[in-house]
């Protein structure tokens, strides 16, 4: 059984560890956060991620998955180490890769010669070639293996991937890494290191661009009385366009699209190239959210309306609200003088809206809608589509609703006396 180390027990590291163990590898996952490691040892997963806790528990029981807070343990007696460390947005707009450099010495000194370092973290294009050169001096191999895991369906994405991309200087080493993924039924793309890194950024930027395209198209559809869903259906049937990421909403957010689009722009700019389509995608997203805020504010004709927001996370099935459209829109509303309440089925406590504002998450959707002049749905949680509009009607100030995820049953809500505020019209 191959023994694999994983550095980092965040969303990518923990999902990779549990899934690699599930696929029959012996995995030792390390994180410097002692408390997190202790919780994981007890089988408790803080992340709200479908199937992940079950997989962690099951594989710990079989002994194939272990946790440690000493990085050294992920580097000793292993034939490969997967680097899953955070690379947040740095001050210059590119990725901050200090966590990677910090552990490079330990990797070079501890891993046995001939072992492989597999880079799962998203790092600037070209950095992998530099890292590979450093590792080569200690007779270590390097493979770039970008991750394509969506929050909320990360386990499914890992176990049934759309594709596996392996970038290296040595095909046989890349094939060795592929063997850790069990029986592979998806396309496998072997590339050089920089190309693999570029695939990651290009994929996220393209997906973000698709969402922004859908958001702008939906405005045109509203103005021309075209049915957006039918239009998307007609488009998606063309393989060249492809399915997915054409559902309009309050704009894209999360920990990946915003970070990776900005990094791609910064990388391009540093090379004297203006990747204008990605720049415009970022601007289009910001404009979209600004317009939504303005539409909410003018829907009530009040100077300081009360707004009940349903949904805090950046999409359903996750408790992540980093760069969430809900947070950005709430910030714009509060800054314009609105009173805002927010509810999310999996987020509670203090919510940091910006440096100046925090608010306490409401304890129920009804609580968030109490006294609202307009109710706004910003996250596509199933719970919201099942909300009883009559209960909401009994607590709001005005029966006005804006459904940016298109999940409410319009006739039920209209029957309860609600008027729908349309974004586009
Ligand atoms: C994204 C990519 O989809 C993954 O392939 C990638 O691995 C991951 O980033 C990453 O780089 O780690 P994720 O951030 O979990 O995954 O989110 P998505 O499901 O792609 O959604 C991103 C945003 O676009 C969300 O705010 C979502 O609500 C929005 N979206 C997505 C739409 O508004 N409409 C759509 O049709 C699809």
Short mmCIF file of N, CA and C in Angstrom, two decimals, residues 71-132:
data_model
loop_
_atom_site.label_atom_id
_atom_site.label_comp_id
_atom_site.label_asym_id
_atom_site.label_seq_id
_atom_site.Cartn_x
_atom_site.Cartn_y
_atom_site.Cartn_z
N UNK A 71 4.71 18.41 10.79
CA UNK A 71 4.91 18.25 9.35
C UNK A 71 5.89 17.12 9.04
N UNK A 72 6.83 16.96 9.93
CA UNK A 72 7.85 15.92 9.79
C UNK A 72 7.21 14.55 9.53
N UNK A 73 6.08 14.29 10.17
CA UNK A 73 5.41 12.99 10.04
C UNK A 73 4.89 12.75 8.62
N UNK A 74 4.54 13.86 7.92
CA UNK A 74 4.02 13.69 6.55
C UNK A 74 5.16 13.50 5.57
N UNK A 75 6.40 13.67 6.07
CA UNK A 75 7.56 13.64 5.17
C UNK A 75 8.45 12.43 5.41
N UNK A 76 8.09 11.65 6.43
CA UNK A 76 8.95 10.53 6.80
C UNK A 76 8.32 9.21 6.35
N UNK A 77 9.12 8.43 5.63
CA UNK A 77 8.66 7.09 5.21
C UNK A 77 7.54 7.14 4.18
N UNK A 78 7.42 8.23 3.45
CA UNK A 78 6.37 8.33 2.43
C UNK A 78 7.01 8.34 1.05
N UNK A 79 6.25 7.88 0.05
CA UNK A 79 6.82 7.94 -1.30
C UNK A 79 6.38 9.20 -2.04
N UNK A 80 5.36 9.87 -1.49
CA UNK A 80 4.92 11.14 -2.09
C UNK A 80 4.34 12.03 -1.01
N UNK A 81 4.48 13.32 -1.19
CA UNK A 81 3.80 14.24 -0.29
C UNK A 81 2.97 15.23 -1.13
N UNK A 82 1.69 15.33 -0.77
CA UNK A 82 0.79 16.27 -1.45
C UNK A 82 0.82 17.59 -0.67
N UNK A 83 1.19 18.66 -1.34
CA UNK A 83 1.24 19.97 -0.68
C UNK A 83 -0.11 20.66 -0.88
N UNK A 84 -0.82 20.85 0.22
CA UNK A 84 -2.18 21.45 0.16
C UNK A 84 -2.22 22.63 1.11
N UNK A 85 -1.27 23.53 0.97
CA UNK A 85 -1.16 24.68 1.87
C UNK A 85 -1.86 25.88 1.26
N UNK A 86 -2.33 26.80 2.13
CA UNK A 86 -3.06 27.96 1.59
C UNK A 86 -2.15 28.91 0.82
N UNK A 87 -2.69 29.45 -0.27
CA UNK A 87 -1.97 30.48 -1.04
C UNK A 87 -2.95 31.65 -1.24
N UNK A 88 -3.22 32.38 -0.15
CA UNK A 88 -4.23 33.45 -0.23
C UNK A 88 -3.77 34.60 -1.13
N UNK A 89 -4.69 35.50 -1.39
CA UNK A 89 -4.37 36.66 -2.21
C UNK A 89 -3.35 37.54 -1.47
N UNK A 90 -2.23 37.82 -2.12
CA UNK A 90 -1.20 38.66 -1.49
C UNK A 90 -1.48 40.13 -1.72
N UNK A 91 -0.63 40.98 -1.17
CA UNK A 91 -0.86 42.42 -1.26
C UNK A 91 -0.74 42.93 -2.70
N UNK A 92 0.06 42.25 -3.53
CA UNK A 92 0.27 42.75 -4.90
C UNK A 92 -0.79 42.22 -5.88
N UNK A 93 -1.79 41.49 -5.37
CA UNK A 93 -2.83 40.95 -6.26
C UNK A 93 -2.54 39.51 -6.66
N UNK A 94 -1.28 39.08 -6.51
CA UNK A 94 -0.94 37.68 -6.83
C UNK A 94 -1.09 36.81 -5.59
N UNK A 95 -0.79 35.50 -5.74
CA UNK A 95 -0.93 34.60 -4.59
C UNK A 95 0.22 34.78 -3.61
N UNK A 96 -0.09 34.70 -2.33
CA UNK A 96 0.94 34.74 -1.29
C UNK A 96 1.40 33.31 -1.06
N UNK A 97 2.64 33.01 -1.48
CA UNK A 97 3.11 31.62 -1.44
C UNK A 97 4.10 31.38 -0.30
N UNK A 98 4.05 32.25 0.72
CA UNK A 98 5.05 32.11 1.79
C UNK A 98 4.93 30.76 2.50
N UNK A 99 3.70 30.25 2.64
CA UNK A 99 3.54 28.95 3.34
C UNK A 99 4.27 27.84 2.58
N UNK A 100 4.32 27.95 1.26
CA UNK A 100 4.99 26.92 0.44
C UNK A 100 6.51 27.03 0.64
N UNK A 101 7.04 28.25 0.51
CA UNK A 101 8.49 28.42 0.68
C UNK A 101 8.92 27.98 2.07
N UNK A 102 8.05 28.30 3.08
CA UNK A 102 8.41 27.98 4.46
C UNK A 102 8.65 26.49 4.68
N UNK A 103 7.93 25.65 3.93
CA UNK A 103 8.08 24.21 4.21
C UNK A 103 9.04 23.53 3.22
N UNK A 104 9.55 24.31 2.26
CA UNK A 104 10.39 23.69 1.23
C UNK A 104 11.70 23.10 1.78
N UNK A 105 12.28 23.81 2.74
CA UNK A 105 13.52 23.32 3.35
C UNK A 105 13.30 21.98 4.03
N UNK A 106 12.20 21.94 4.83
CA UNK A 106 11.89 20.70 5.56
C UNK A 106 11.66 19.56 4.58
N UNK A 107 10.98 19.86 3.48
CA UNK A 107 10.70 18.82 2.48
C UNK A 107 12.03 18.32 1.90
N UNK A 108 12.89 19.26 1.49
CA UNK A 108 14.16 18.88 0.86
C UNK A 108 15.03 18.06 1.81
N UNK A 109 15.01 18.43 3.11
CA UNK A 109 15.90 17.75 4.06
C UNK A 109 15.34 16.40 4.50
N UNK A 110 14.02 16.24 4.51
CA UNK A 110 13.44 15.04 5.14
C UNK A 110 13.00 13.96 4.16
N UNK A 111 12.42 14.36 3.04
CA UNK A 111 11.91 13.33 2.10
C UNK A 111 13.05 12.46 1.58
N UNK A 112 12.78 11.18 1.40
CA UNK A 112 13.82 10.30 0.85
C UNK A 112 14.02 10.61 -0.62
N UNK A 113 15.28 10.57 -1.09
CA UNK A 113 15.54 10.80 -2.51
C UNK A 113 14.67 9.88 -3.37
N UNK A 114 14.20 10.40 -4.47
CA UNK A 114 13.35 9.60 -5.36
C UNK A 114 11.87 9.81 -5.09
N UNK A 115 11.54 10.42 -3.94
CA UNK A 115 10.11 10.65 -3.62
C UNK A 115 9.57 11.80 -4.47
N UNK A 116 8.25 11.94 -4.45
CA UNK A 116 7.60 12.96 -5.28
C UNK A 116 6.91 14.01 -4.41
N UNK A 117 7.06 15.26 -4.80
CA UNK A 117 6.29 16.34 -4.19
C UNK A 117 5.18 16.69 -5.17
N UNK A 118 3.94 16.54 -4.72
CA UNK A 118 2.79 16.80 -5.59
C UNK A 118 2.16 18.12 -5.15
N UNK A 119 2.14 19.11 -6.03
CA UNK A 119 1.62 20.43 -5.67
C UNK A 119 0.15 20.52 -5.99
N UNK A 120 -0.67 20.62 -4.94
CA UNK A 120 -2.11 20.78 -5.13
C UNK A 120 -2.50 22.24 -4.93
N UNK A 121 -1.70 22.98 -4.14
CA UNK A 121 -2.00 24.39 -3.93
C UNK A 121 -1.92 25.13 -5.26
N UNK A 122 -2.75 26.18 -5.38
CA UNK A 122 -2.70 27.00 -6.59
C UNK A 122 -1.57 28.01 -6.44
N UNK A 123 -0.55 27.87 -7.28
CA UNK A 123 0.61 28.78 -7.16
C UNK A 123 0.83 29.50 -8.49
N UNK A 124 1.52 30.64 -8.45
CA UNK A 124 1.71 31.43 -9.68
C UNK A 124 2.37 30.60 -10.79
N UNK A 125 1.92 30.88 -12.00
CA UNK A 125 2.46 30.14 -13.15
C UNK A 125 3.97 30.37 -13.24
N UNK A 126 4.71 29.29 -13.28
CA UNK A 126 6.17 29.39 -13.39
C UNK A 126 6.87 29.06 -12.08
N UNK A 127 6.16 29.18 -10.96
CA UNK A 127 6.79 28.93 -9.66
C UNK A 127 7.15 27.44 -9.51
N UNK A 128 6.31 26.58 -10.07
CA UNK A 128 6.56 25.14 -9.97
C UNK A 128 7.90 24.76 -10.59
N UNK A 129 8.25 25.41 -11.69
CA UNK A 129 9.54 25.10 -12.35
C UNK A 129 10.68 25.44 -11.39
N UNK A 130 10.54 26.57 -10.69
CA UNK A 130 11.57 26.98 -9.71
C UNK A 130 11.64 25.97 -8.57
N UNK A 131 10.46 25.58 -8.07
CA UNK A 131 10.44 24.63 -6.94
C UNK A 131 11.05 23.29 -7.39
N UNK A 132 10.72 22.87 -8.61
CA UNK A 132 11.24 21.60 -9.12
C UNK A 132 12.77 21.63 -9.16
#
